[in-house]
């Protein structure tokens, strides 16, 4: 085998709570992460030496700033690999969006290189390499529906969420995750998220209603930086999408719903007035 293609799925956060700021500057979180069908496609090719990245996306870095590059670097170092890898990233997930686009590419490189080069690294080793690359990368290795704690790397896989439609809208502005977390520390966001109850709703396959307390504590922060988040959210709620939230550190806003609203969503996409937004209808993705 000289090449391998892997799908790299995006994620949304069904809720995100921050417990506290840690000594190392990161934050201890409690969140549910959910894979969605929107994905990049990563093709890995064996080459003689080094790491090369090619992509269809004009703004994506192709050097060490790309998490996929870092992932390949870590794998090569870990096993002392005497070959190199070329990585082609067919980018569909918007970048700097709160959808773990960079993290999922990195996870796919880790999984993919393990297979392509017959490295036989076990789950624990893959997880530890993934965590070196970023807090969201361990989740992206397996994906599905998971309750994530600590920096996001401690994962408890939940009963897969029943299939939902997911409407994603991302305004054109970029937002730095680090800046959002730093600003969070300056605000006093007083919000209690009923974590146990929300996990039970997923585990019992009950309907998800926003009034049950689903919330992302980073949303009020990002809204201060990107006013479009509120504009988009209001438009979606006014159209009848009650379960509408920001994902991760944003600025992507999503609505999640079952089949009854699918035509409403298609019409909304057709008539969406903000020409520079990225807008797509996708669905939740589970792997078992
Ligand atoms: O881990 P990652 O590099 O993806 O995190 C990006 C930034 O997000 C970090 O530099 C940190 O500021 C913030 N972060 C955090 N606590 C987490 C995850 C991320 O403060 N649990």
PDB file of C-alpha atoms and ligand atoms in Angstrom:
ATOM      1  CA  UNK A   1       0.000   0.000   0.000  1.00  0.00           C
ATOM      2  CA  UNK A   2       1.489   3.336  -1.086  1.00  0.00           C
ATOM      3  CA  UNK A   3      -1.395   5.671  -0.414  1.00  0.00           C
ATOM      4  CA  UNK A   4      -4.425   5.894   1.832  1.00  0.00           C
ATOM      5  CA  UNK A   5      -7.510   8.129   1.943  1.00  0.00           C
ATOM      6  CA  UNK A   6      -9.296   8.983   5.185  1.00  0.00           C
ATOM      7  CA  UNK A   7     -12.356  11.133   5.896  1.00  0.00           C
ATOM      8  CA  UNK A   8     -11.770  13.751   8.594  1.00  0.00           C
ATOM      9  CA  UNK A   9     -15.108  14.658  10.211  1.00  0.00           C
ATOM     10  CA  UNK A  10     -15.945  18.007  11.819  1.00  0.00           C
ATOM     11  CA  UNK A  11     -17.566  18.305  15.260  1.00  0.00           C
ATOM     12  CA  UNK A  12     -20.020  20.508  17.082  1.00  0.00           C
ATOM     13  CA  UNK A  13     -20.410  21.030  20.828  1.00  0.00           C
ATOM     14  CA  UNK A  14     -23.890  20.250  22.148  1.00  0.00           C
ATOM     15  CA  UNK A  15     -22.911  22.076  25.316  1.00  0.00           C
ATOM     16  CA  UNK A  16     -19.660  23.512  26.656  1.00  0.00           C
ATOM     17  CA  UNK A  17     -18.995  24.445  30.269  1.00  0.00           C
ATOM     18  CA  UNK A  18     -15.789  25.682  31.875  1.00  0.00           C
ATOM     19  CA  UNK A  19     -15.040  24.446  35.372  1.00  0.00           C
ATOM     20  CA  UNK A  20     -11.898  26.457  36.120  1.00  0.00           C
ATOM     21  CA  UNK A  21      -8.686  27.934  34.768  1.00  0.00           C
ATOM     22  CA  UNK A  22      -5.698  25.671  35.318  1.00  0.00           C
ATOM     23  CA  UNK A  23      -2.162  26.499  36.422  1.00  0.00           C
ATOM     24  CA  UNK A  24      -0.934  25.812  32.875  1.00  0.00           C
ATOM     25  CA  UNK A  25      -3.287  28.459  31.450  1.00  0.00           C
ATOM     26  CA  UNK A  26      -5.677  25.968  29.891  1.00  0.00           C
ATOM     27  CA  UNK A  27      -9.204  25.398  31.219  1.00  0.00           C
ATOM     28  CA  UNK A  28     -10.911  22.330  32.635  1.00  0.00           C
ATOM     29  CA  UNK A  29     -14.001  21.747  30.568  1.00  0.00           C
ATOM     30  CA  UNK A  30     -17.179  19.692  30.577  1.00  0.00           C
ATOM     31  CA  UNK A  31     -18.654  19.348  27.126  1.00  0.00           C
ATOM     32  CA  UNK A  32     -20.390  17.001  24.748  1.00  0.00           C
ATOM     33  CA  UNK A  33     -18.753  16.713  21.370  1.00  0.00           C
ATOM     34  CA  UNK A  34     -20.659  15.337  18.401  1.00  0.00           C
ATOM     35  CA  UNK A  35     -19.241  14.426  14.985  1.00  0.00           C
ATOM     36  CA  UNK A  36     -21.052  15.688  11.918  1.00  0.00           C
ATOM     37  CA  UNK A  37     -21.048  14.422   8.349  1.00  0.00           C
ATOM     38  CA  UNK A  38     -19.230  17.485   6.976  1.00  0.00           C
ATOM     39  CA  UNK A  39     -15.643  16.330   6.404  1.00  0.00           C
ATOM     40  CA  UNK A  40     -12.309  17.011   4.792  1.00  0.00           C
ATOM     41  CA  UNK A  41     -10.698  14.213   2.821  1.00  0.00           C
ATOM     42  CA  UNK A  42      -7.084  13.439   3.592  1.00  0.00           C
ATOM     43  CA  UNK A  43      -4.935  11.407   1.225  1.00  0.00           C
ATOM     44  CA  UNK A  44      -1.559  10.225   2.427  1.00  0.00           C
ATOM     45  CA  UNK A  45       1.216   9.138   0.037  1.00  0.00           C
ATOM     46  CA  UNK A  46       4.470   7.474   0.976  1.00  0.00           C
ATOM     47  CA  UNK A  47       7.462   9.532  -0.193  1.00  0.00           C
ATOM     48  CA  UNK A  48      11.193   9.078   0.334  1.00  0.00           C
ATOM     49  CA  UNK A  49      11.739  11.755   2.953  1.00  0.00           C
ATOM     50  CA  UNK A  50      10.178  14.713   4.736  1.00  0.00           C
ATOM     51  CA  UNK A  51       6.636  16.064   5.012  1.00  0.00           C
ATOM     52  CA  UNK A  52       4.805  17.782   2.169  1.00  0.00           C
ATOM     53  CA  UNK A  53       1.330  19.286   2.367  1.00  0.00           C
ATOM     54  CA  UNK A  54      -0.861  20.153  -0.595  1.00  0.00           C
ATOM     55  CA  UNK A  55      -4.403  21.481  -0.407  1.00  0.00           C
ATOM     56  CA  UNK A  56      -7.210  22.923  -2.500  1.00  0.00           C
ATOM     57  CA  UNK A  57      -7.698  25.698   0.099  1.00  0.00           C
ATOM     58  CA  UNK A  58      -5.831  28.922  -0.641  1.00  0.00           C
ATOM     59  CA  UNK A  59      -5.586  30.140   2.955  1.00  0.00           C
ATOM     60  CA  UNK A  60      -4.477  26.913   4.598  1.00  0.00           C
ATOM     61  CA  UNK A  61      -0.841  26.926   5.781  1.00  0.00           C
ATOM     62  CA  UNK A  62       1.233  24.078   4.363  1.00  0.00           C
ATOM     63  CA  UNK A  63       4.084  24.163   6.885  1.00  0.00           C
ATOM     64  CA  UNK A  64       4.457  23.696  10.622  1.00  0.00           C
ATOM     65  CA  UNK A  65       1.459  25.953  11.293  1.00  0.00           C
ATOM     66  CA  UNK A  66      -0.789  23.237   9.934  1.00  0.00           C
ATOM     67  CA  UNK A  67      -1.791  20.710  12.631  1.00  0.00           C
ATOM     68  CA  UNK A  68      -1.655  17.916  10.037  1.00  0.00           C
ATOM     69  CA  UNK A  69       2.030  18.738   9.495  1.00  0.00           C
ATOM     70  CA  UNK A  70       2.667  18.641  13.246  1.00  0.00           C
ATOM     71  CA  UNK A  71       0.880  15.298  13.496  1.00  0.00           C
ATOM     72  CA  UNK A  72       3.113  13.798  10.801  1.00  0.00           C
ATOM     73  CA  UNK A  73       6.179  15.243  12.542  1.00  0.00           C
ATOM     74  CA  UNK A  74       5.197  13.633  15.859  1.00  0.00           C
ATOM     75  CA  UNK A  75       4.573  10.233  14.279  1.00  0.00           C
ATOM     76  CA  UNK A  76       7.896  10.303  12.399  1.00  0.00           C
ATOM     77  CA  UNK A  77       9.699  11.223  15.623  1.00  0.00           C
ATOM     78  CA  UNK A  78       7.871   8.635  17.710  1.00  0.00           C
ATOM     79  CA  UNK A  79       8.737   5.638  15.499  1.00  0.00           C
ATOM     80  CA  UNK A  80      11.924   6.962  13.915  1.00  0.00           C
ATOM     81  CA  UNK A  81      10.336   6.538  10.511  1.00  0.00           C
ATOM     82  CA  UNK A  82      12.879   6.452   7.669  1.00  0.00           C
ATOM     83  CA  UNK A  83      10.317   7.399   5.041  1.00  0.00           C
ATOM     84  CA  UNK A  84       8.355  10.586   4.439  1.00  0.00           C
ATOM     85  CA  UNK A  85       4.738  11.477   3.756  1.00  0.00           C
ATOM     86  CA  UNK A  86       2.855  13.715   1.362  1.00  0.00           C
ATOM     87  CA  UNK A  87      -0.516  14.860   2.696  1.00  0.00           C
ATOM     88  CA  UNK A  88      -3.235  16.131   0.388  1.00  0.00           C
ATOM     89  CA  UNK A  89      -6.025  17.954   2.247  1.00  0.00           C
ATOM     90  CA  UNK A  90      -9.264  18.375   0.349  1.00  0.00           C
ATOM     91  CA  UNK A  91     -10.696  21.085   2.597  1.00  0.00           C
ATOM     92  CA  UNK A  92     -14.462  21.350   3.045  1.00  0.00           C
ATOM     93  CA  UNK A  93     -14.641  22.328   6.732  1.00  0.00           C
ATOM     94  CA  UNK A  94     -14.307  26.106   7.177  1.00  0.00           C
ATOM     95  CA  UNK A  95     -11.141  27.115   9.010  1.00  0.00           C
ATOM     96  CA  UNK A  96     -11.039  28.871  12.416  1.00  0.00           C
ATOM     97  CA  UNK A  97     -14.710  28.091  12.845  1.00  0.00           C
ATOM     98  CA  UNK A  98     -15.115  26.103  16.091  1.00  0.00           C
ATOM     99  CA  UNK A  99     -15.638  22.908  14.081  1.00  0.00           C
ATOM    100  CA  UNK A 100     -12.255  21.281  14.882  1.00  0.00           C
ATOM    101  CA  UNK A 101     -11.261  21.401  11.198  1.00  0.00           C
ATOM    102  CA  UNK A 102      -7.514  21.497  11.899  1.00  0.00           C
ATOM    103  CA  UNK A 103      -7.761  18.989  14.756  1.00  0.00           C
ATOM    104  CA  UNK A 104      -9.652  16.436  12.690  1.00  0.00           C
ATOM    105  CA  UNK A 105      -7.120  16.651   9.848  1.00  0.00           C
ATOM    106  CA  UNK A 106      -4.364  16.015  12.396  1.00  0.00           C
ATOM    107  CA  UNK A 107      -6.255  13.037  13.869  1.00  0.00           C
ATOM    108  CA  UNK A 108      -6.679  11.567  10.386  1.00  0.00           C
ATOM    109  CA  UNK A 109      -2.970  11.911   9.684  1.00  0.00           C
ATOM    110  CA  UNK A 110      -2.183  10.079  12.958  1.00  0.00           C
ATOM    111  CA  UNK A 111      -4.654   7.251  12.255  1.00  0.00           C
ATOM    112  CA  UNK A 112      -3.792   7.140   8.570  1.00  0.00           C
ATOM    113  CA  UNK A 113      -0.007   7.020   9.005  1.00  0.00           C
ATOM    114  CA  UNK A 114      -0.398   4.274  11.619  1.00  0.00           C
ATOM    115  CA  UNK A 115      -2.152   2.194   8.983  1.00  0.00           C
ATOM    116  CA  UNK A 116      -0.203   3.211   5.877  1.00  0.00           C
ATOM    117  CA  UNK A 117       3.194   2.518   7.440  1.00  0.00           C
ATOM    118  CA  UNK A 118       2.043  -0.524   9.491  1.00  0.00           C
ATOM    119  CA  UNK A 119       3.196   1.126  12.705  1.00  0.00           C
ATOM    120  CA  UNK A 120       0.927  -0.858  15.053  1.00  0.00           C
ATOM    121  CA  UNK A 121       0.660   1.975  17.573  1.00  0.00           C
ATOM    122  CA  UNK A 122      -2.111   1.171  20.047  1.00  0.00           C
ATOM    123  CA  UNK A 123      -5.047   3.415  21.037  1.00  0.00           C
ATOM    124  CA  UNK A 124      -3.210   4.788  24.057  1.00  0.00           C
ATOM    125  CA  UNK A 125      -0.163   5.776  21.999  1.00  0.00           C
ATOM    126  CA  UNK A 126      -2.342   7.362  19.323  1.00  0.00           C
ATOM    127  CA  UNK A 127      -4.254   9.276  22.002  1.00  0.00           C
ATOM    128  CA  UNK A 128      -1.070  10.588  23.565  1.00  0.00           C
ATOM    129  CA  UNK A 129       0.322  11.771  20.207  1.00  0.00           C
ATOM    130  CA  UNK A 130      -3.051  13.378  19.421  1.00  0.00           C
ATOM    131  CA  UNK A 131      -3.096  15.251  22.718  1.00  0.00           C
ATOM    132  CA  UNK A 132       0.346  16.714  21.979  1.00  0.00           C
ATOM    133  CA  UNK A 133      -1.142  18.345  18.883  1.00  0.00           C
ATOM    134  CA  UNK A 134      -4.198  19.904  20.548  1.00  0.00           C
ATOM    135  CA  UNK A 135      -6.995  19.486  23.076  1.00  0.00           C
ATOM    136  CA  UNK A 136      -9.647  18.439  20.518  1.00  0.00           C
ATOM    137  CA  UNK A 137      -7.459  16.000  18.560  1.00  0.00           C
ATOM    138  CA  UNK A 138      -8.019  12.921  20.816  1.00  0.00           C
ATOM    139  CA  UNK A 139     -11.800  13.169  20.301  1.00  0.00           C
ATOM    140  CA  UNK A 140     -11.310  13.378  16.545  1.00  0.00           C
ATOM    141  CA  UNK A 141      -9.468  10.047  16.481  1.00  0.00           C
ATOM    142  CA  UNK A 142     -12.710   8.151  17.068  1.00  0.00           C
ATOM    143  CA  UNK A 143     -15.461  10.752  16.905  1.00  0.00           C
ATOM    144  CA  UNK A 144     -19.122   9.989  17.532  1.00  0.00           C
ATOM    145  CA  UNK A 145     -20.850  11.291  20.663  1.00  0.00           C
ATOM    146  CA  UNK A 146     -18.604  11.849  23.680  1.00  0.00           C
ATOM    147  CA  UNK A 147     -18.559  13.592  27.016  1.00  0.00           C
ATOM    148  CA  UNK A 148     -15.168  15.303  27.225  1.00  0.00           C
ATOM    149  CA  UNK A 149     -13.532  16.640  30.387  1.00  0.00           C
ATOM    150  CA  UNK A 150     -10.150  18.011  31.568  1.00  0.00           C
ATOM    151  CA  UNK A 151      -8.714  19.917  28.569  1.00  0.00           C
ATOM    152  CA  UNK A 152     -11.060  17.939  26.341  1.00  0.00           C
ATOM    153  CA  UNK A 153      -8.896  14.831  26.135  1.00  0.00           C
ATOM    154  CA  UNK A 154     -10.651  12.713  28.774  1.00  0.00           C
ATOM    155  CA  UNK A 155     -13.406  11.029  26.822  1.00  0.00           C
ATOM    156  CA  UNK A 156     -16.430   9.030  27.831  1.00  0.00           C
ATOM    157  CA  UNK A 157     -18.252   7.736  24.776  1.00  0.00           C
ATOM    158  CA  UNK A 158     -22.026   8.057  25.067  1.00  0.00           C
ATOM    159  CA  UNK A 159     -24.889   6.262  23.380  1.00  0.00           C
ATOM    160  CA  UNK A 160     -24.659   7.645  19.844  1.00  0.00           C
ATOM    161  CA  UNK A 161     -27.043  10.556  19.381  1.00  0.00           C
ATOM    162  CA  UNK A 162     -29.972   9.648  17.133  1.00  0.00           C
ATOM    163  CA  UNK A 163     -29.682  11.161  13.681  1.00  0.00           C
ATOM    164  CA  UNK A 164     -30.317  14.891  13.601  1.00  0.00           C
ATOM    165  CA  UNK A 165     -29.994  17.483  10.853  1.00  0.00           C
ATOM    166  CA  UNK A 166     -27.456  20.199  11.483  1.00  0.00           C
ATOM    167  CA  UNK A 167     -27.597  23.588   9.813  1.00  0.00           C
ATOM    168  CA  UNK A 168     -24.267  25.419  10.064  1.00  0.00           C
ATOM    169  CA  UNK A 169     -23.694  29.100   9.450  1.00  0.00           C
ATOM    170  CA  UNK A 170     -20.291  30.739   9.779  1.00  0.00           C
ATOM    171  CA  UNK A 171     -19.802  34.481   9.418  1.00  0.00           C
ATOM    172  CA  UNK A 172     -16.664  35.564   7.536  1.00  0.00           C
ATOM    173  CA  UNK A 173     -14.766  36.876  10.571  1.00  0.00           C
ATOM    174  CA  UNK A 174     -12.044  34.756  12.141  1.00  0.00           C
ATOM    175  CA  UNK A 175     -11.718  34.388  15.891  1.00  0.00           C
ATOM    176  CA  UNK A 176      -8.716  33.235  17.900  1.00  0.00           C
ATOM    177  CA  UNK A 177      -9.551  30.426  20.343  1.00  0.00           C
ATOM    178  CA  UNK A 178      -6.868  31.631  22.712  1.00  0.00           C
ATOM    179  CA  UNK A 179      -8.328  35.143  22.740  1.00  0.00           C
ATOM    180  CA  UNK A 180     -11.826  33.823  23.483  1.00  0.00           C
ATOM    181  CA  UNK A 181     -10.582  31.795  26.467  1.00  0.00           C
ATOM    182  CA  UNK A 182      -8.525  34.748  27.740  1.00  0.00           C
ATOM    183  CA  UNK A 183     -11.530  37.069  27.515  1.00  0.00           C
ATOM    184  CA  UNK A 184     -13.668  34.436  29.235  1.00  0.00           C
ATOM    185  CA  UNK A 185     -11.407  34.751  32.283  1.00  0.00           C
ATOM    186  CA  UNK A 186     -12.176  38.470  32.450  1.00  0.00           C
ATOM    187  CA  UNK A 187     -15.938  38.032  32.402  1.00  0.00           C
ATOM    188  CA  UNK A 188     -18.102  36.662  35.111  1.00  0.00           C
ATOM    189  CA  UNK A 189     -20.325  34.294  33.210  1.00  0.00           C
ATOM    190  CA  UNK A 190     -22.845  33.086  35.697  1.00  0.00           C
ATOM    191  CA  UNK A 191     -24.508  30.098  34.144  1.00  0.00           C
ATOM    192  CA  UNK A 192     -25.322  26.688  35.521  1.00  0.00           C
ATOM    193  CA  UNK A 193     -25.386  23.927  32.937  1.00  0.00           C
ATOM    194  CA  UNK A 194     -27.272  20.802  34.107  1.00  0.00           C
ATOM    195  CA  UNK A 195     -24.562  18.495  32.782  1.00  0.00           C
ATOM    196  CA  UNK A 196     -25.876  15.233  34.263  1.00  0.00           C
ATOM    197  CA  UNK A 197     -29.407  15.857  33.014  1.00  0.00           C
ATOM    198  CA  UNK A 198     -28.200  16.708  29.487  1.00  0.00           C
ATOM    199  CA  UNK A 199     -26.071  13.566  29.303  1.00  0.00           C
ATOM    200  CA  UNK A 200     -29.075  11.539  30.414  1.00  0.00           C
ATOM    201  CA  UNK A 201     -31.185  13.055  27.652  1.00  0.00           C
ATOM    202  CA  UNK A 202     -28.629  11.758  25.142  1.00  0.00           C
ATOM    203  CA  UNK A 203     -28.237   8.370  26.840  1.00  0.00           C
ATOM    204  CA  UNK A 204     -32.025   7.884  27.032  1.00  0.00           C
ATOM    205  CA  UNK A 205     -32.530   8.966  23.429  1.00  0.00           C
ATOM    206  CA  UNK A 206     -34.915  11.754  24.482  1.00  0.00           C
ATOM    207  CA  UNK A 207     -35.722  14.823  22.415  1.00  0.00           C
ATOM    208  CA  UNK A 208     -33.272  17.681  22.777  1.00  0.00           C
ATOM    209  CA  UNK A 209     -35.033  20.879  23.804  1.00  0.00           C
ATOM    210  CA  UNK A 210     -33.022  24.073  24.277  1.00  0.00           C
ATOM    211  CA  UNK A 211     -35.080  24.881  27.395  1.00  0.00           C
ATOM    212  CA  UNK A 212     -33.424  21.931  29.153  1.00  0.00           C
ATOM    213  CA  UNK A 213     -30.313  24.060  29.554  1.00  0.00           C
ATOM    214  CA  UNK A 214     -28.025  23.305  26.576  1.00  0.00           C
ATOM    215  CA  UNK A 215     -25.525  26.165  26.506  1.00  0.00           C
ATOM    216  CA  UNK A 216     -22.007  27.150  25.479  1.00  0.00           C
ATOM    217  CA  UNK A 217     -20.345  29.462  28.018  1.00  0.00           C
ATOM    218  CA  UNK A 218     -17.956  30.756  25.345  1.00  0.00           C
ATOM    219  CA  UNK A 219     -20.858  32.079  23.278  1.00  0.00           C
ATOM    220  CA  UNK A 220     -21.383  35.330  25.267  1.00  0.00           C
ATOM    221  CA  UNK A 221     -17.624  35.957  24.955  1.00  0.00           C
ATOM    222  CA  UNK A 222     -17.317  35.418  21.207  1.00  0.00           C
ATOM    223  CA  UNK A 223     -20.432  37.550  20.678  1.00  0.00           C
ATOM    224  CA  UNK A 224     -18.476  40.511  22.063  1.00  0.00           C
ATOM    225  CA  UNK A 225     -15.806  39.977  19.402  1.00  0.00           C
ATOM    226  CA  UNK A 226     -18.037  38.987  16.478  1.00  0.00           C
ATOM    227  CA  UNK A 227     -21.438  40.653  16.574  1.00  0.00           C
ATOM    228  CA  UNK A 228     -22.560  38.518  13.604  1.00  0.00           C
ATOM    229  CA  UNK A 229     -22.930  35.547  15.958  1.00  0.00           C
ATOM    230  CA  UNK A 230     -25.938  37.182  17.596  1.00  0.00           C
ATOM    231  CA  UNK A 231     -27.314  38.390  14.251  1.00  0.00           C
ATOM    232  CA  UNK A 232     -27.196  34.870  12.789  1.00  0.00           C
ATOM    233  CA  UNK A 233     -28.551  33.253  15.932  1.00  0.00           C
ATOM    234  CA  UNK A 234     -31.530  35.599  16.054  1.00  0.00           C
ATOM    235  CA  UNK A 235     -32.343  34.978  12.407  1.00  0.00           C
ATOM    236  CA  UNK A 236     -32.314  31.219  12.933  1.00  0.00           C
ATOM    237  CA  UNK A 237     -34.452  31.374  16.052  1.00  0.00           C
ATOM    238  CA  UNK A 238     -36.911  33.692  14.308  1.00  0.00           C
ATOM    239  CA  UNK A 239     -37.203  31.140  11.507  1.00  0.00           C
ATOM    240  CA  UNK A 240     -38.277  28.543  14.065  1.00  0.00           C
ATOM    241  CA  UNK A 241     -34.981  26.779  14.820  1.00  0.00           C
ATOM    242  CA  UNK A 242     -35.212  26.821  18.578  1.00  0.00           C
ATOM    243  CA  UNK A 243     -32.118  24.726  19.294  1.00  0.00           C
ATOM    244  CA  UNK A 244     -29.532  27.172  18.006  1.00  0.00           C
ATOM    245  CA  UNK A 245     -26.100  27.638  19.575  1.00  0.00           C
ATOM    246  CA  UNK A 246     -22.508  28.546  18.848  1.00  0.00           C
ATOM    247  CA  UNK A 247     -20.020  25.661  18.603  1.00  0.00           C
ATOM    248  CA  UNK A 248     -16.632  25.622  20.366  1.00  0.00           C
ATOM    249  CA  UNK A 249     -15.031  29.057  20.499  1.00  0.00           C
ATOM    250  CA  UNK A 250     -17.042  29.976  17.410  1.00  0.00           C
ATOM    251  CA  UNK A 251     -17.921  31.838  15.412  1.00  0.00           C
ATOM    252  CA  UNK A 252     -19.990  29.114  13.675  1.00  0.00           C
ATOM    253  CA  UNK A 253     -23.620  28.954  14.784  1.00  0.00           C
ATOM    254  CA  UNK A 254     -25.608  25.735  14.343  1.00  0.00           C
ATOM    255  CA  UNK A 255     -29.211  24.636  14.570  1.00  0.00           C
ATOM    256  CA  UNK A 256     -29.890  20.983  15.315  1.00  0.00           C
ATOM    257  CA  UNK A 257     -33.280  19.417  14.563  1.00  0.00           C
ATOM    258  CA  UNK A 258     -35.046  16.279  13.454  1.00  0.00           C
ATOM    259  CA  UNK A 259     -36.750  15.784  10.106  1.00  0.00           C
ATOM    260  CA  UNK A 260     -39.758  18.060  10.503  1.00  0.00           C
ATOM    261  CA  UNK A 261     -37.751  21.220   9.726  1.00  0.00           C
ATOM    262  CA  UNK A 262     -35.783  20.029   6.727  1.00  0.00           C
ATOM    263  CA  UNK A 263     -37.766  21.985   4.116  1.00  0.00           C
ATOM    264  CA  UNK A 264     -37.636  25.060   6.284  1.00  0.00           C
ATOM    265  CA  UNK A 265     -33.840  24.710   6.375  1.00  0.00           C
ATOM    266  CA  UNK A 266     -33.560  24.231   2.610  1.00  0.00           C
ATOM    267  CA  UNK A 267     -35.647  27.339   2.000  1.00  0.00           C
ATOM    268  CA  UNK A 268     -33.627  29.310   4.483  1.00  0.00           C
ATOM    269  CA  UNK A 269     -30.402  28.373   2.685  1.00  0.00           C
ATOM    270  CA  UNK A 270     -31.926  29.405  -0.657  1.00  0.00           C
ATOM    271  CA  UNK A 271     -32.984  32.781   0.690  1.00  0.00           C
ATOM    272  CA  UNK A 272     -30.175  33.480   3.171  1.00  0.00           C
ATOM    273  CA  UNK A 273     -29.534  37.236   2.810  1.00  0.00           C
ATOM    274  CA  UNK A 274     -25.906  37.375   4.015  1.00  0.00           C
ATOM    275  CA  UNK A 275     -23.881  36.528   0.919  1.00  0.00           C
ATOM    276  CA  UNK A 276     -20.508  36.158   2.658  1.00  0.00           C
ATOM    277  CA  UNK A 277     -21.558  33.563   5.202  1.00  0.00           C
ATOM    278  CA  UNK A 278     -20.636  29.898   4.834  1.00  0.00           C
ATOM    279  CA  UNK A 279     -23.909  27.978   5.090  1.00  0.00           C
ATOM    280  CA  UNK A 280     -24.500  24.246   4.814  1.00  0.00           C
ATOM    281  CA  UNK A 281     -27.036  21.619   5.814  1.00  0.00           C
ATOM    282  CA  UNK A 282     -25.380  18.491   7.152  1.00  0.00           C
ATOM    283  CA  UNK A 283     -26.232  15.856   9.781  1.00  0.00           C
ATOM    284  CA  UNK A 284     -24.843  14.161  12.848  1.00  0.00           C
ATOM    285  CA  UNK A 285     -22.430  11.310  12.169  1.00  0.00           C
ATOM    286  CA  UNK A 286     -21.908   8.218  14.257  1.00  0.00           C
ATOM    287  CA  UNK A 287     -19.618   5.302  13.651  1.00  0.00           C
ATOM    288  CA  UNK A 288     -21.395   2.298  15.139  1.00  0.00           C
TER     289      UNK A 288
HETATM  290  O1  LIG B   1      -5.300  22.799  22.691  1.00  0.00           O
HETATM  291  P1  LIG B   1      -5.423  23.828  21.631  1.00  0.00           P
HETATM  292  O2  LIG B   1      -4.091  24.220  21.053  1.00  0.00           O
HETATM  293  O3  LIG B   1      -6.394  23.452  20.576  1.00  0.00           O
HETATM  294  O4  LIG B   1      -6.027  25.113  22.330  1.00  0.00           O
HETATM  295  C1  LIG B   1      -6.009  26.381  21.718  1.00  0.00           C
HETATM  296  C2  LIG B   1      -6.145  27.443  22.807  1.00  0.00           C
HETATM  297  O5  LIG B   1      -7.418  27.333  23.433  1.00  0.00           O
HETATM  298  C3  LIG B   1      -5.133  27.297  23.916  1.00  0.00           C
HETATM  299  O6  LIG B   1      -3.976  28.055  23.637  1.00  0.00           O
HETATM  300  C4  LIG B   1      -5.859  27.843  25.116  1.00  0.00           C
HETATM  301  O7  LIG B   1      -5.743  29.245  25.162  1.00  0.00           O
HETATM  302  C5  LIG B   1      -7.319  27.537  24.832  1.00  0.00           C
HETATM  303  N1  LIG B   1      -7.818  26.338  25.539  1.00  0.00           N
HETATM  304  C6  LIG B   1      -8.009  26.389  26.904  1.00  0.00           C
HETATM  305  N2  LIG B   1      -8.483  25.282  27.558  1.00  0.00           N
HETATM  306  C7  LIG B   1      -8.788  24.156  26.886  1.00  0.00           C
HETATM  307  C8  LIG B   1      -8.604  24.084  25.493  1.00  0.00           C
HETATM  308  C9  LIG B   1      -8.121  25.200  24.849  1.00  0.00           C
HETATM  309  O8  LIG B   1      -7.755  27.419  27.544  1.00  0.00           O
HETATM  310  N3  LIG B   1      -9.267  23.105  27.545  1.00  0.00           N
END
